[in-house]
PDB file of C-alpha atoms in Angstrom:
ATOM      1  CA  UNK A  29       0.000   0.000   0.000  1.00 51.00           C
ATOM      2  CA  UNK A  30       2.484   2.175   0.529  1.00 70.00           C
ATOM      3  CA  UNK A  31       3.792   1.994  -2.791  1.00 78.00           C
ATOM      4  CA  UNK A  32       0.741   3.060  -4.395  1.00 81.00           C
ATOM      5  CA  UNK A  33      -0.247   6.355  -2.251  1.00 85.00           C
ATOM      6  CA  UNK A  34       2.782   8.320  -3.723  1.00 85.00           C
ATOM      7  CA  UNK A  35       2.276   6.919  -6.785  1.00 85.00           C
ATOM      8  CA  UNK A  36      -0.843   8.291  -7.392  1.00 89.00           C
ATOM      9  CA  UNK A  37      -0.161  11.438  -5.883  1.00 90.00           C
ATOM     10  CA  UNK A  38       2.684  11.999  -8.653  1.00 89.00           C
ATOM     11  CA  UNK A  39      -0.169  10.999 -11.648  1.00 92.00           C
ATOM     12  CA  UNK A  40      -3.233  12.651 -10.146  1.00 93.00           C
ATOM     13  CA  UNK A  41      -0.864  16.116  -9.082  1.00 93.00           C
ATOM     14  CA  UNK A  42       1.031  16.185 -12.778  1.00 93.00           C
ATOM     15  CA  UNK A  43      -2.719  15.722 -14.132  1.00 93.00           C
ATOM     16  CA  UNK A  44      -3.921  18.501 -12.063  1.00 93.00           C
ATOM     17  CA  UNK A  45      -1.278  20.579 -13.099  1.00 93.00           C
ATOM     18  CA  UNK A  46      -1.443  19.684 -16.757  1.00 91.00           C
ATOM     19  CA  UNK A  47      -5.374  20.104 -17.060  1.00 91.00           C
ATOM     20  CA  UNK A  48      -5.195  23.451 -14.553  1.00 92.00           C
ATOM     21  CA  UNK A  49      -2.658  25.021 -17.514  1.00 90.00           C
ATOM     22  CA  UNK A  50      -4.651  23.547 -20.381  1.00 87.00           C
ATOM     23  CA  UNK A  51      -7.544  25.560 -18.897  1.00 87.00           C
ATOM     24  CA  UNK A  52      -6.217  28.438 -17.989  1.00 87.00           C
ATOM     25  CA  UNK A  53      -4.465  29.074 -21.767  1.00 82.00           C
ATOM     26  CA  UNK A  54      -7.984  28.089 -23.540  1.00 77.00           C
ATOM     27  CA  UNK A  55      -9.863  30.937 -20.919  1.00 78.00           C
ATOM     28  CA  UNK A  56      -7.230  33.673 -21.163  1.00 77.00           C
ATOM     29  CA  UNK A  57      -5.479  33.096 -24.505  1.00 61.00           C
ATOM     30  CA  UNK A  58      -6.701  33.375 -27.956  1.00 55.00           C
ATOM     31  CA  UNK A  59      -8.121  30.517 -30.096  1.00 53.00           C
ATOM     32  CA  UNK A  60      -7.361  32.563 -33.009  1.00 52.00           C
ATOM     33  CA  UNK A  61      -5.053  30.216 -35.522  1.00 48.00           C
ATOM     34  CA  UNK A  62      -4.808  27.879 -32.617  1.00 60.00           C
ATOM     35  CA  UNK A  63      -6.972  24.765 -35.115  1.00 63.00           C
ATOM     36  CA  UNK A  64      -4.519  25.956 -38.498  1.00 66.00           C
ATOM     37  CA  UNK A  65      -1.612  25.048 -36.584  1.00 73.00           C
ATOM     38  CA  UNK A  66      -2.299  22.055 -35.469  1.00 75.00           C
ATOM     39  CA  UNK A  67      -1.270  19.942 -38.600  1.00 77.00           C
ATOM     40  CA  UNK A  68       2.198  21.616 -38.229  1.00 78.00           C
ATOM     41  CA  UNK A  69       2.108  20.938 -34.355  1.00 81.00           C
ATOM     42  CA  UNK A  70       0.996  17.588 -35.712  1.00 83.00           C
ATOM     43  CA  UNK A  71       3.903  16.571 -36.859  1.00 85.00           C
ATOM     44  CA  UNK A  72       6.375  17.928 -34.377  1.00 88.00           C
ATOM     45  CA  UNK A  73       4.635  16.406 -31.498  1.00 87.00           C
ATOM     46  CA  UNK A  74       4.886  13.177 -33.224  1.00 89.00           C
ATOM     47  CA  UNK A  75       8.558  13.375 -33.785  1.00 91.00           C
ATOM     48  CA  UNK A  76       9.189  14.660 -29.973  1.00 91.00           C
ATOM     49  CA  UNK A  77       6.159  12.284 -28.664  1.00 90.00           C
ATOM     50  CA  UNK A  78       7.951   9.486 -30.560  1.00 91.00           C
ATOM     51  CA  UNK A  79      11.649   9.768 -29.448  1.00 93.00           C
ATOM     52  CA  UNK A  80      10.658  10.375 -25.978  1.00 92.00           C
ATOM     53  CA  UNK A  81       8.570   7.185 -26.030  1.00 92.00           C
ATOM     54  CA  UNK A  82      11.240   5.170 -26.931  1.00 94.00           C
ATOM     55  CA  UNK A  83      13.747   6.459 -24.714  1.00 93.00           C
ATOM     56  CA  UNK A  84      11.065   5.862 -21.710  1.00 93.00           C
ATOM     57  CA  UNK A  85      10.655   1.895 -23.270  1.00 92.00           C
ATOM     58  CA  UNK A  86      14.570   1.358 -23.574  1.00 93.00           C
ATOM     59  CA  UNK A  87      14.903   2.982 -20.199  1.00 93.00           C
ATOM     60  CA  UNK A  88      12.219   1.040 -18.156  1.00 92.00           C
ATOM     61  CA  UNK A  89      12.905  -2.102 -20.308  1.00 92.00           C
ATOM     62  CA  UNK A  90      16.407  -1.662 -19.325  1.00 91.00           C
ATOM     63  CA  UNK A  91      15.757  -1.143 -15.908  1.00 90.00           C
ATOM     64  CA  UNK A  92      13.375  -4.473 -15.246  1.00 89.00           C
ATOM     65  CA  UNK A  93      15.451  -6.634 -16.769  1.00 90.00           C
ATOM     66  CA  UNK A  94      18.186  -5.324 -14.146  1.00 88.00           C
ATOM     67  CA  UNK A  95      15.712  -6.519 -11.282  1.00 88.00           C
ATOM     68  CA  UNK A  96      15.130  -9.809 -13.211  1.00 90.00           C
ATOM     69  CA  UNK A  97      18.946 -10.251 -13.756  1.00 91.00           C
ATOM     70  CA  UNK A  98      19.640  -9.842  -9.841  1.00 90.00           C
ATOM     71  CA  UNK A  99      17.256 -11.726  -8.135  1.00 91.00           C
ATOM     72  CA  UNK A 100      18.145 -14.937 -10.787  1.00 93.00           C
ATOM     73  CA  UNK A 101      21.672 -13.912  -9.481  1.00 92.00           C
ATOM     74  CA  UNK A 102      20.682 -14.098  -6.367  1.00 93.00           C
ATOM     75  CA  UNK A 103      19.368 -17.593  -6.561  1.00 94.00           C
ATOM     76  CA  UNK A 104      22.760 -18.519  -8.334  1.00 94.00           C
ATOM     77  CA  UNK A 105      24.800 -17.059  -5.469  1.00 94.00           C
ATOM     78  CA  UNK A 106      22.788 -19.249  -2.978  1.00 94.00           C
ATOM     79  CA  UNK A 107      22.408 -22.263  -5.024  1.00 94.00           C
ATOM     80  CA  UNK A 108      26.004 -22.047  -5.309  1.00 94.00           C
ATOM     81  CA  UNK A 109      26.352 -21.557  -2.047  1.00 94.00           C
ATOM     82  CA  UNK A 110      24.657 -25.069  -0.956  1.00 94.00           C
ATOM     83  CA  UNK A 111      26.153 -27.403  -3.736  1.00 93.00           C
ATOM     84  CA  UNK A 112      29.678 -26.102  -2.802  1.00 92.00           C
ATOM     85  CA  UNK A 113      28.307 -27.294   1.384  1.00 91.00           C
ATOM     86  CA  UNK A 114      26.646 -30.560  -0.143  1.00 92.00           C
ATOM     87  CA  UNK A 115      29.933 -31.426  -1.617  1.00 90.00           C
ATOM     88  CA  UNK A 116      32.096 -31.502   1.579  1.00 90.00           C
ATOM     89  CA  UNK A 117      30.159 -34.016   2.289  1.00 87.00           C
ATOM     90  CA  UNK A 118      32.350 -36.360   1.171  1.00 85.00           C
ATOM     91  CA  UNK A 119      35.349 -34.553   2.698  1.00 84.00           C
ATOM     92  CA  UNK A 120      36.933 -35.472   6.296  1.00 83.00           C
ATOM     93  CA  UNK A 121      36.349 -33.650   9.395  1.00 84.00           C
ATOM     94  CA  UNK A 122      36.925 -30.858  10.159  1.00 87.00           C
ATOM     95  CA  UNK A 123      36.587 -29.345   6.701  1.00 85.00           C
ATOM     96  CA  UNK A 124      32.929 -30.816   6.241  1.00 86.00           C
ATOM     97  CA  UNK A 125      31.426 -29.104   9.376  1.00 90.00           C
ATOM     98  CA  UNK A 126      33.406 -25.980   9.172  1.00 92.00           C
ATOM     99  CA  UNK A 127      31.965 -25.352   5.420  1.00 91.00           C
ATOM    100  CA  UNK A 128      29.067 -25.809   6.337  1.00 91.00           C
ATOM    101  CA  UNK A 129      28.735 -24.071   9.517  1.00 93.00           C
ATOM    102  CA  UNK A 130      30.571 -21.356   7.319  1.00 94.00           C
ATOM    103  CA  UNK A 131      28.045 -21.717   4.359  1.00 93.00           C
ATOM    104  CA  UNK A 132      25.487 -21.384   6.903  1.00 93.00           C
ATOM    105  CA  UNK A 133      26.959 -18.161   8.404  1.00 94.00           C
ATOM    106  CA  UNK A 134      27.393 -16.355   5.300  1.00 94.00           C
ATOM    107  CA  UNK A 135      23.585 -16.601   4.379  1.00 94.00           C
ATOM    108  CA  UNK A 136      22.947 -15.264   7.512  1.00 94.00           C
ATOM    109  CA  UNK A 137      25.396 -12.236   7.016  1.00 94.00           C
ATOM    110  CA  UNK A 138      24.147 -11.126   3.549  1.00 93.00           C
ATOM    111  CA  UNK A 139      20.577 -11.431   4.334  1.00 92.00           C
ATOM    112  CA  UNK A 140      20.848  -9.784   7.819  1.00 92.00           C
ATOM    113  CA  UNK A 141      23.704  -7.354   7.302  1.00 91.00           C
ATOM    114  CA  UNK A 142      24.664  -6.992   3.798  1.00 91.00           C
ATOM    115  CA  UNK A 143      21.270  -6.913   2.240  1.00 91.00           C
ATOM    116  CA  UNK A 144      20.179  -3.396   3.966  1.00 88.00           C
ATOM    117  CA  UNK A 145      23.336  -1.745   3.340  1.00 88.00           C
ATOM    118  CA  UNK A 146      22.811  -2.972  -0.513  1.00 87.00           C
ATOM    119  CA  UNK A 147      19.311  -0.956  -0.516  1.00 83.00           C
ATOM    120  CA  UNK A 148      21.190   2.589   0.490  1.00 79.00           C
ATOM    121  CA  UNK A 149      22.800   2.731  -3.515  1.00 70.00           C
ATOM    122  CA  UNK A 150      26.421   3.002  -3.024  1.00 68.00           C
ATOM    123  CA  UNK A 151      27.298  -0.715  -3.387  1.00 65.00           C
ATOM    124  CA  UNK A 152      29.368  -0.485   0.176  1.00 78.00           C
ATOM    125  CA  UNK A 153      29.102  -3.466   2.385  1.00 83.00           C
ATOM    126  CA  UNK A 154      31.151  -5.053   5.502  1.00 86.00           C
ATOM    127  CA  UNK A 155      34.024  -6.959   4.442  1.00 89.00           C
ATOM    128  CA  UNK A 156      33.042 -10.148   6.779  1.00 92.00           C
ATOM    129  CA  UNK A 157      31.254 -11.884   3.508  1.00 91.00           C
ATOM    130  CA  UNK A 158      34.307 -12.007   1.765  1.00 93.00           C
ATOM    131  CA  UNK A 159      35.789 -13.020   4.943  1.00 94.00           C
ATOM    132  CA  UNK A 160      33.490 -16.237   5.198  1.00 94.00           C
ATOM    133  CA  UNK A 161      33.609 -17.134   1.280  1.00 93.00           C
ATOM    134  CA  UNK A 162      37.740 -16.876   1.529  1.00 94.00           C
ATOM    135  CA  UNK A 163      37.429 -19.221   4.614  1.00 93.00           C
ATOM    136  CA  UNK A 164      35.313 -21.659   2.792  1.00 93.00           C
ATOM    137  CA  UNK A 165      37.892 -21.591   0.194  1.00 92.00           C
ATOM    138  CA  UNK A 166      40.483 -22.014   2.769  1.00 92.00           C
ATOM    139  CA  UNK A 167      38.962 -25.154   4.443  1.00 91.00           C
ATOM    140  CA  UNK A 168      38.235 -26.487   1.342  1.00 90.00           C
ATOM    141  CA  UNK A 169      41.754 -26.591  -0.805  1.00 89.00           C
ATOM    142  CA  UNK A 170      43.172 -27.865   2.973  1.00 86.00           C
ATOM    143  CA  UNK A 171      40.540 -31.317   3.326  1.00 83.00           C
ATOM    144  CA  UNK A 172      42.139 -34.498   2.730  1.00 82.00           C
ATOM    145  CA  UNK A 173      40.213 -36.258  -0.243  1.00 78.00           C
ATOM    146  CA  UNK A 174      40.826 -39.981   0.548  1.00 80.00           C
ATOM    147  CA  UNK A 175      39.241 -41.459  -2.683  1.00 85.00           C
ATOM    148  CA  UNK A 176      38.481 -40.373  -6.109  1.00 86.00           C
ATOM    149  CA  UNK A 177      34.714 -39.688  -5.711  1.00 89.00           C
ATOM    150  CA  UNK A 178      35.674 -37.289  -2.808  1.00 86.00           C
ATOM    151  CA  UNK A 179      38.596 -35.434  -5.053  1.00 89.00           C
ATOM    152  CA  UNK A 180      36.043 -35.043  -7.586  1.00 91.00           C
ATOM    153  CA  UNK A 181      33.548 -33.456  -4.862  1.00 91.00           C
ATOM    154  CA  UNK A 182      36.518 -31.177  -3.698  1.00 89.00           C
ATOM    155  CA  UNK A 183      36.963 -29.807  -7.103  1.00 91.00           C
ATOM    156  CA  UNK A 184      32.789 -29.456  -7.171  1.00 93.00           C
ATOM    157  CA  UNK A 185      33.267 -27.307  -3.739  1.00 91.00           C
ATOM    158  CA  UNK A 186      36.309 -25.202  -5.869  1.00 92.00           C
ATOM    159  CA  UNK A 187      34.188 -24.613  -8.756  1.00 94.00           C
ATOM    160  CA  UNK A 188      30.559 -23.509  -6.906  1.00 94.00           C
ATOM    161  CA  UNK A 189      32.776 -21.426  -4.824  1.00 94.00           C
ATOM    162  CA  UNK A 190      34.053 -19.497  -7.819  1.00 95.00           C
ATOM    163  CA  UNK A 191      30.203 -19.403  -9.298  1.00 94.00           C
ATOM    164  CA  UNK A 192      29.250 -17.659  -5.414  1.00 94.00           C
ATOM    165  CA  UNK A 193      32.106 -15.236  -5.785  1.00 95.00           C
ATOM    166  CA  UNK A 194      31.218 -14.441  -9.189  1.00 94.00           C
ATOM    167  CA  UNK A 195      27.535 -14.193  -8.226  1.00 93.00           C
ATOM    168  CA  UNK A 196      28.697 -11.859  -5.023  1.00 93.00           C
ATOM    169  CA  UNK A 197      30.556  -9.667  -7.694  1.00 92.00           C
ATOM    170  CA  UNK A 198      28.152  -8.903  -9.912  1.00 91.00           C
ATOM    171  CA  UNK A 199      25.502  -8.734  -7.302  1.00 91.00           C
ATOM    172  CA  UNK A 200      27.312  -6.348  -5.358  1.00 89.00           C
ATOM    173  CA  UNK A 201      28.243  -4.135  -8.874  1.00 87.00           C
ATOM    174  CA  UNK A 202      24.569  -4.054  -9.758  1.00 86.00           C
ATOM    175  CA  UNK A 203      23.838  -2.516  -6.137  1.00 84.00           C
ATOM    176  CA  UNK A 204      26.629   0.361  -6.633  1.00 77.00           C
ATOM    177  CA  UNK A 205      25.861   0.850 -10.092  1.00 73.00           C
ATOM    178  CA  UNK A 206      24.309   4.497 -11.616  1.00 68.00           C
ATOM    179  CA  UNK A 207      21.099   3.214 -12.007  1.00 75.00           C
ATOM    180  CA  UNK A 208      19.486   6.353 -14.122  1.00 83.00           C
ATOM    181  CA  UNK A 209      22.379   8.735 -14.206  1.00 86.00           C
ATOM    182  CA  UNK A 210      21.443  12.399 -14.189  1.00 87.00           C
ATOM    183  CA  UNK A 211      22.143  12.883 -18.023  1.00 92.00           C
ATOM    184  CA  UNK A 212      19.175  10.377 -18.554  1.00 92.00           C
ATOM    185  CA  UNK A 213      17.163  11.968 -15.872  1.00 93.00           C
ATOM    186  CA  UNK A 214      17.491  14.741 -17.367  1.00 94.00           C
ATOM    187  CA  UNK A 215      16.234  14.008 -21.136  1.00 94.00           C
ATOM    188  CA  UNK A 216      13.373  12.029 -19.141  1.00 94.00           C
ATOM    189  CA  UNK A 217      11.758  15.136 -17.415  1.00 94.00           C
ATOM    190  CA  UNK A 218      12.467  18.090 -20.136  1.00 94.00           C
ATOM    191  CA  UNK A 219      11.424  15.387 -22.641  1.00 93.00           C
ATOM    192  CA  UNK A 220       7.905  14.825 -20.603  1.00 94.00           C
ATOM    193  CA  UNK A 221       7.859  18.667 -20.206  1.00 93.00           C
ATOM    194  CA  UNK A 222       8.410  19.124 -23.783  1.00 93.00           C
ATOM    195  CA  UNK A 223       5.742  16.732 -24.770  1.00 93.00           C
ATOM    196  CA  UNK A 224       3.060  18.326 -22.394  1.00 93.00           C
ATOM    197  CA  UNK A 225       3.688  21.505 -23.678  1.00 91.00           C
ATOM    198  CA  UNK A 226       3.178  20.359 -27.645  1.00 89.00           C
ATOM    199  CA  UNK A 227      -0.146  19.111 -26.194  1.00 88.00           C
ATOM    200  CA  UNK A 228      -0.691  22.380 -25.176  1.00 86.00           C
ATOM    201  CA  UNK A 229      -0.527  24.267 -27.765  1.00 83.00           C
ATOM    202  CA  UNK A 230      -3.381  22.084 -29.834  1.00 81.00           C
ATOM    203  CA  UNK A 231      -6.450  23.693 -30.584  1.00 70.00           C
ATOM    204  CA  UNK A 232     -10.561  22.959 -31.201  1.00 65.00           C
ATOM    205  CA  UNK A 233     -13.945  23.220 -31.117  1.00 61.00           C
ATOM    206  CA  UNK A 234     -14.402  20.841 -27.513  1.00 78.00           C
ATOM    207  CA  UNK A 235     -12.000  21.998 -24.730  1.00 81.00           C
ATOM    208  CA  UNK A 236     -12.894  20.146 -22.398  1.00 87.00           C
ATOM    209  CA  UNK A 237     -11.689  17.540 -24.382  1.00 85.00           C
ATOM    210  CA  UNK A 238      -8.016  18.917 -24.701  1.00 84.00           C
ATOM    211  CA  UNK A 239      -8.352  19.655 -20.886  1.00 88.00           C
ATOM    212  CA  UNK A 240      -8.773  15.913 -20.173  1.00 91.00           C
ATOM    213  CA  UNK A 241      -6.285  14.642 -23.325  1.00 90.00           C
ATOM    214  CA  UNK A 242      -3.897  16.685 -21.682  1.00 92.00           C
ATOM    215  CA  UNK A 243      -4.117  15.892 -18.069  1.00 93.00           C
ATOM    216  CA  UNK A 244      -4.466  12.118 -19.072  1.00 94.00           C
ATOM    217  CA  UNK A 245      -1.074  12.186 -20.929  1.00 93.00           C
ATOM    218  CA  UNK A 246       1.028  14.300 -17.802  1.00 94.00           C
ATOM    219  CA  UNK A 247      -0.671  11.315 -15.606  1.00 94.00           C
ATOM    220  CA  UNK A 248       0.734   8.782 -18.220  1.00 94.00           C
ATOM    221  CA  UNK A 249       4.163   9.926 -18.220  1.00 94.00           C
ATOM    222  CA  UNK A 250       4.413  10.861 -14.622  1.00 94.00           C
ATOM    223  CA  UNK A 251       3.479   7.078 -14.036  1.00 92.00           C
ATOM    224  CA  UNK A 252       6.040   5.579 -16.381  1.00 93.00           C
ATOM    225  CA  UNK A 253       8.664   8.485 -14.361  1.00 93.00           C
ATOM    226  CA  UNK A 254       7.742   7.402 -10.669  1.00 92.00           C
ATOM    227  CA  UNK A 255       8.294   3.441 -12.224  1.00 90.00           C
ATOM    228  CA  UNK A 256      11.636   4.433 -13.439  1.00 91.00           C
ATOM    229  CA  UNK A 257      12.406   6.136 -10.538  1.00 89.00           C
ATOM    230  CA  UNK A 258      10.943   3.191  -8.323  1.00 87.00           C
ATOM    231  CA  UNK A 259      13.241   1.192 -10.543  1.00 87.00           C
ATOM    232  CA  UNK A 260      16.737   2.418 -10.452  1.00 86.00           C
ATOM    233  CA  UNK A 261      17.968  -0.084  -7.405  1.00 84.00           C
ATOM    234  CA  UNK A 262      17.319  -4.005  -7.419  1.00 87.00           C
ATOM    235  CA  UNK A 263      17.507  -3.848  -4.159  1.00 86.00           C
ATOM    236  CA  UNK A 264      15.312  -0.900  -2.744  1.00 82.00           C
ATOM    237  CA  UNK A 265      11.805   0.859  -4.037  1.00 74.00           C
ATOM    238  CA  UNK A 266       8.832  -0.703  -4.887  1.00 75.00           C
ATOM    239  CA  UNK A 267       9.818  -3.831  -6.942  1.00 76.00           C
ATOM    240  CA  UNK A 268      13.331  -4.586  -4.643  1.00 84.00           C
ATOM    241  CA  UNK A 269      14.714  -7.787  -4.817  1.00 88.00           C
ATOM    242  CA  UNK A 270      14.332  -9.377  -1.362  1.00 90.00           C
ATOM    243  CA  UNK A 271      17.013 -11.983   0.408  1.00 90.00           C
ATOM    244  CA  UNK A 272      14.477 -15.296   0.051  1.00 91.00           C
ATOM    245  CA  UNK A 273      17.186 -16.793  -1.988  1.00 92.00           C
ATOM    246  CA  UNK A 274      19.650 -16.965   1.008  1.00 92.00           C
ATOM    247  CA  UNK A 275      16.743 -17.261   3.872  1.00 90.00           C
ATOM    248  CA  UNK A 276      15.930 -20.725   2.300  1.00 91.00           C
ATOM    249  CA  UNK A 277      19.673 -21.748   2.331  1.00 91.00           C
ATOM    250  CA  UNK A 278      19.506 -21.490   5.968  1.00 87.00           C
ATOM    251  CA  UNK A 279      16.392 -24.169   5.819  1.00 87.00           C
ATOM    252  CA  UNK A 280      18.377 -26.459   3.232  1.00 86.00           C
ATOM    253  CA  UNK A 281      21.898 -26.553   5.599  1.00 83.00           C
ATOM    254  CA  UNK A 282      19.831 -27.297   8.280  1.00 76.00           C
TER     255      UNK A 282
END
């Protein structure tokens, strides 16, 4: 719910606006040469209207398919996480308890600790979850492998450990990354603005009708700007990635 409160404040106050302006130019202004223009208008609107569209698609396609990307990542990370524990299985004491005790430890750590600092934007987090996965590594490379099946597990621990650090990496780039830098920001709001004000300038017989076209297309694209903005981090706003991926590795190294 709370989600949707600002949201409609942002498309039912740019509406407002929009349809308070479109009013006030059709009372006070002249209609005079307002409908002749609008062929010409016409066409720029379609080329600004047009550009600007696409820009919002590539931007907000962009964007989801970030949040899609991280929480599969996320997933990888922890399903990494458990094969690399399920294979010290076959690996002597103390190396098979201490992984997973470790494996354990480290789900706790990025869903408890790591996860909130991840939501602030700056990609900064405490250096204890590279502690653990370097420990893991440690205790791994150092068990005794007394047949072939458990030398082949060892090298399965090696290589899911290099998939959860590679995981960690990008997961941890994607939550420091830009997002929408402020040269995109940028053509996204004058671009809206732009478009509004081509609507504008249309004229005809009905204004009511342009009142309502008007404040129907500032709600539109203030909607598609609060989902961009709601967008930018994986791991904070509306449609954040949450840590289920690493809560249910706690139930599976149980």
């Amino acid at each position: 719910m709370d989600i949707y409160l600002p949201g409609l404040a942002w498309v039912l106050g740019s509406a407002a606006v929009a349809a308070l302006v479109a009013y006030l130019m059709r009372r006070i202004g002249t209609a005079e040469g307002t409908v002749e223009n609008n062929e010409a208008l016409g066409q720029v609107f379609t080329i600004v209207g047009g550009l600007h569209a696409v820009l919002l698609a590539f931007v907000l396609i962009s964007l989801f398919d970030g949040t899609t990307a991280a929480e599969g990542g996320s997933f990888r990370e922890a399903d990494g996480l458990v094969a690399a524990a399920w294979a010290t299985d076959a690996l002597s004491e103390p190396a098979r308890t201490e992984v997973r005790d470790l494996a354990a430890e480290y789900a706790r750590t990025v869903s408890d600790t790591e996860w909130p600092q991840m939501a602030t934007g700056d990609g900064e987090v405490d250096d204890e979850g590279w502690s653990l996965l370097d420990r893991m590594r440690v205790a791994v490379r150092g068990a005794e492998a007394d047949s072939d099946y458990a030398n082949d597990q060892k090298t399965l621990a090696t290589d899911k450990l290099w998939d959860v650090y590679e995981a960690r990496q990008e997961r941890l780039n994607t939550a420091g990354g830009d997002g929408v830098t402020d040269v995109v920001w940028f053509a996204l709001v004058l671009g809206s603005v732009m478009t509004i004000v081509l609507a504008l300038m249309f004229g005809g017989p009905q204004p009511m009708t342009h009142i309502v076209i008007v404040s129907i297309l500032a709600g539109t694209l203030s909607l598609l700007l609060f989902a961009t903005y709601q967008l930018q981090n994986p791991y904070a706003g509306a449609a954040k990635v949450d840590p289920a991926a690493f809560q249910a590795v706690l139930d599976r190294l149980r």
